[in-house]
Amino acid sequence: MDVLHWDGTLSAKDFRIGAFAFAQKWESCNLAFPPWSWLPCPKHPWLAPPEEEGYLSLEKICISRPNEEEDIDQISQIDTGEEETCCSRNEDVLDDATLVQSNHHELHYCDFHIVYSSTFRVPVLYFRAYCSDGRPLPLDEIEKELPACASKELSKKWTFITQEEHPCLKRPWYKLHPCGTAEWMKLLFLSDTANPKFEVVLELYLLSWFSVVGQVFGLRISLKISN
Amino acid sequence: MEAPKFVWEGAIPLQIHLHESQVTTLPPPPPALILAPRIGYLPLLAPLIKPYFSSTLPPGVDTIWFDYNGLPLKWYIPTGVLFDLLCPEPERPWNITVHFRGYPGSVLIPCEGEDSVKWSFINSLKEAAYIMNGNCKNVMNMSQSDQLELWHSVMNGNLEAYQRVSSKLKLATVDDEYASLCLQKSQQSVIETDLPAQAKTGRVPVRLYVLSVSKDFDDLDEIPRVDSWEKISYINRPVEIRKEDKCFTLHDALKILLPELFLDESLMNVKLGGVDLEDAVRNSNEDVTSDKVVEDQGQNACKRPEACRISSSAEIKLIRIQGIEPKLEIPFSWVANNLLNPDYFLHVCVCVKVAQ
């Protein structure tokens, strides 16, 4: 497929391929985080089974921000750390978490699911947040935990948050609205002077996409993977 | 324009009981009788319902929600669709229970009154627009006043106002194959009328709801009550109307939506509304023994004409759109243009009997 005439969307099959490529790259480079896992959708009896029938899941990610410095510290570690140092610093990150707990700062966690939308033909980020005792966090409390740059992102039209049913789990989750995704994904790849082949686009699609939507949660992707 | 008028005027007579845990007076208040628009949403009835029960409620903050036989009703599904889905044998009046306390937040999306319903509606409209036009700019860029007018037209069931505002969204409808068929039949020349120059699209936003029933039944009133949303699957799927020599029917659309239920249909004489569909459908699954043919034909002697055994392990017992059971040979374009909800989605309810 000619990327110049590509509309920025993925088929269900492409999504699955892209999702596996993303999960693999993530696992090999982003050691500060657990790996994404591919979960099958609970089977809808009789409904047209699109090939995807599954989604990526990354759960129990701590999003608490005790203070700004620590946050920046953590991000820079993920950003610049080489694989080995990343590994050793990874322990520091965990140590921080222990420290936080002893400071009586309540920890908040987030679950992220990447689900394919057959309407918008793009990946959609669903999330929910909760305290360590499992109590769900309402949106205004989640927003307090998000890094300062998130509010800037959220004020833009294409990343607003709505509460909707998780398409597979049929429970209330939050999602970043996908109606602009195809458009900015297309721009993202068109601006690439190399004019890559569609197979390459597919390989990098979810990574590029997540490097944008992940910012809302301060989840920065190591530069190493994206290169 | 007859059919949309019927759709917009469609209403469900509700008999609403206050949940016993919230009754603090003796005698308990009598149920409220309210006519609920099919295209409306349950929380919008709050201003009508509350006066009936406000004097008996315990102190506290009101958060309204409803259940039917203990099943929390999802408020973001239009009232008419809930009724079609959960009452295969229509119950009139429909006895549902209202709660003002104890919102089941793990099952239902929180509802903070009319505003939540409005945004849910707009989001749905946006999704439909994306399916039809490939983008939702027209919905996103709607002026504040148009958006309000559109929403009020839905709330008040004002079809004229709705058509006036929604036409600005330029959500192209599909060519009505039924109308053009009639024109040709009546020997009239097909004249290019002064229709607005809209781009015609073949993508129809469909929200399909499937109720699976494992118990065998002959009559609809034998269907066991739905006690969990687990028994219902629903998805949004665009259906592409394919331009072929023959008319693209509702049957063709369902075949795309529920392929597993139509696997071996050419083996049977499916009689639907007196029309033999055997010749009309092409079969992709030939590897069934002749024994099965006999079996399928034997089981085909069903009481309800529209109940057809389509796959050997499951059968579609009922298809309901806007409260009616349409014949499957109706052109899908007619269904899409006339039976859609104001959010531009065609909500289709199907009841499937699953063999155990």
PDB file of C-alpha atoms in Angstrom, chain A residues 9 43-50 52-53 117-122 157-158 160 162-165 167 169-175 177-180 182-183, chain B residues 74 76 105-110 123 126-127 130-131 136-137 140-141 203 208 210 212 230 233-238 256-261 313-314 352 354:
ATOM      1  CA  THR A   9      -6.511   3.655   9.717  1.00  0.00           C
ATOM      2  CA  LYS A  43     -16.576 -14.447  22.911  1.00  0.00           C
ATOM      3  CA  HIS A  44     -19.739 -12.793  21.697  1.00  0.00           C
ATOM      4  CA  PRO A  45     -21.891 -15.685  20.680  1.00  0.00           C
ATOM      5  CA  TRP A  46     -22.823 -15.391  17.015  1.00  0.00           C
ATOM      6  CA  LEU A  47     -21.656 -11.876  16.403  1.00  0.00           C
ATOM      7  CA  ALA A  48     -19.418 -11.452  13.393  1.00  0.00           C
ATOM      8  CA  PRO A  49     -16.006 -12.346  14.773  1.00  0.00           C
ATOM      9  CA  PRO A  50     -13.514  -9.851  13.459  1.00  0.00           C
ATOM     10  CA  GLU A  52      -8.885  -9.146  16.224  1.00  0.00           C
ATOM     11  CA  GLU A  53     -11.147 -10.382  19.067  1.00  0.00           C
ATOM     12  CA  SER A 117     -12.488   0.150  17.223  1.00  0.00           C
ATOM     13  CA  SER A 118     -14.123  -1.177  14.088  1.00  0.00           C
ATOM     14  CA  THR A 119     -15.920   2.150  13.687  1.00  0.00           C
ATOM     15  CA  PHE A 120     -12.868   4.376  13.743  1.00  0.00           C
ATOM     16  CA  ARG A 121     -10.519   1.623  12.514  1.00  0.00           C
ATOM     17  CA  VAL A 122      -7.826   2.716  14.977  1.00  0.00           C
ATOM     18  CA  LYS A 157      -9.720  18.330  20.709  1.00  0.00           C
ATOM     19  CA  TRP A 158      -8.392  14.896  19.882  1.00  0.00           C
ATOM     20  CA  PHE A 160     -10.569  14.282  25.453  1.00  0.00           C
ATOM     21  CA  THR A 162     -15.110  10.144  28.055  1.00  0.00           C
ATOM     22  CA  GLN A 163     -16.521   7.442  30.243  1.00  0.00           C
ATOM     23  CA  GLU A 164     -17.940   4.604  28.197  1.00  0.00           C
ATOM     24  CA  GLU A 165     -18.475   0.908  28.321  1.00  0.00           C
ATOM     25  CA  PRO A 167     -16.321  -2.857  24.368  1.00  0.00           C
ATOM     26  CA  LEU A 169     -15.826  -6.165  29.277  1.00  0.00           C
ATOM     27  CA  LYS A 170     -19.055  -4.098  29.095  1.00  0.00           C
ATOM     28  CA  ARG A 171     -18.148  -2.218  32.261  1.00  0.00           C
ATOM     29  CA  PRO A 172     -17.635   1.502  32.698  1.00  0.00           C
ATOM     30  CA  TRP A 173     -14.094   2.526  31.712  1.00  0.00           C
ATOM     31  CA  TYR A 174     -12.565   5.794  30.623  1.00  0.00           C
ATOM     32  CA  LYS A 175     -11.293   6.245  27.119  1.00  0.00           C
ATOM     33  CA  HIS A 177     -11.783   9.610  22.253  1.00  0.00           C
ATOM     34  CA  PRO A 178     -10.456   8.252  18.947  1.00  0.00           C
ATOM     35  CA  CYS A 179     -12.251  10.415  16.399  1.00  0.00           C
ATOM     36  CA  GLY A 180      -9.104  12.328  15.430  1.00  0.00           C
ATOM     37  CA  ALA A 182      -6.577   8.417  12.017  1.00  0.00           C
ATOM     38  CA  GLU A 183      -5.891  11.971  10.951  1.00  0.00           C
TER      39      GLU A 183
ATOM     40  CA  LYS B  74     -28.420   0.562  30.858  1.00  0.00           C
ATOM     41  CA  TYR B  76     -27.493   4.760  27.355  1.00  0.00           C
ATOM     42  CA  GLY B 105     -21.610   2.036  39.483  1.00  0.00           C
ATOM     43  CA  SER B 106     -19.693  -1.116  38.592  1.00  0.00           C
ATOM     44  CA  VAL B 107     -22.299  -2.099  35.980  1.00  0.00           C
ATOM     45  CA  LEU B 108     -23.710   1.210  34.777  1.00  0.00           C
ATOM     46  CA  ILE B 109     -21.893   4.292  33.563  1.00  0.00           C
ATOM     47  CA  PRO B 110     -22.619   7.066  36.070  1.00  0.00           C
ATOM     48  CA  ASN B 123     -20.878  10.566  21.151  1.00  0.00           C
ATOM     49  CA  LYS B 126     -20.285  11.174  16.268  1.00  0.00           C
ATOM     50  CA  GLU B 127     -19.547   7.496  15.839  1.00  0.00           C
ATOM     51  CA  TYR B 130     -17.670   8.637  11.271  1.00  0.00           C
ATOM     52  CA  ILE B 131     -19.067   5.441   9.808  1.00  0.00           C
ATOM     53  CA  CYS B 136     -17.067  13.398  12.350  1.00  0.00           C
ATOM     54  CA  LYS B 137     -16.107  16.977  11.630  1.00  0.00           C
ATOM     55  CA  MET B 140     -17.638  18.254  16.117  1.00  0.00           C
ATOM     56  CA  ASN B 141     -18.063  21.627  14.445  1.00  0.00           C
ATOM     57  CA  ARG B 203     -22.080   2.381   5.032  1.00  0.00           C
ATOM     58  CA  LEU B 208     -26.678  -5.159  16.979  1.00  0.00           C
ATOM     59  CA  VAL B 210     -28.149 -10.453  20.541  1.00  0.00           C
ATOM     60  CA  SER B 212     -29.026 -15.812  23.616  1.00  0.00           C
ATOM     61  CA  GLU B 230     -23.902 -11.630  30.252  1.00  0.00           C
ATOM     62  CA  SER B 233     -23.989  -9.292  23.381  1.00  0.00           C
ATOM     63  CA  TYR B 234     -23.961  -6.045  21.510  1.00  0.00           C
ATOM     64  CA  ILE B 235     -21.606  -4.439  19.076  1.00  0.00           C
ATOM     65  CA  ASN B 236     -21.400  -1.501  16.720  1.00  0.00           C
ATOM     66  CA  ARG B 237     -20.704  -2.619  13.193  1.00  0.00           C
ATOM     67  CA  PRO B 238     -20.845  -0.749   9.933  1.00  0.00           C
ATOM     68  CA  ILE B 256     -22.841 -10.117   7.292  1.00  0.00           C
ATOM     69  CA  LEU B 257     -23.521  -9.367  10.957  1.00  0.00           C
ATOM     70  CA  LEU B 258     -24.175 -12.934  12.090  1.00  0.00           C
ATOM     71  CA  PRO B 259     -22.210 -15.129   9.683  1.00  0.00           C
ATOM     72  CA  GLU B 260     -22.136 -18.137  11.991  1.00  0.00           C
ATOM     73  CA  LEU B 261     -25.905 -18.302  12.028  1.00  0.00           C
ATOM     74  CA  SER B 313     -26.754 -25.454  16.418  1.00  0.00           C
ATOM     75  CA  ALA B 314     -28.633 -22.198  16.793  1.00  0.00           C
ATOM     76  CA  VAL B 352     -31.137 -16.529  19.223  1.00  0.00           C
ATOM     77  CA  VAL B 354     -28.803 -21.826  21.289  1.00  0.00           C
TER      78      VAL B 354
END
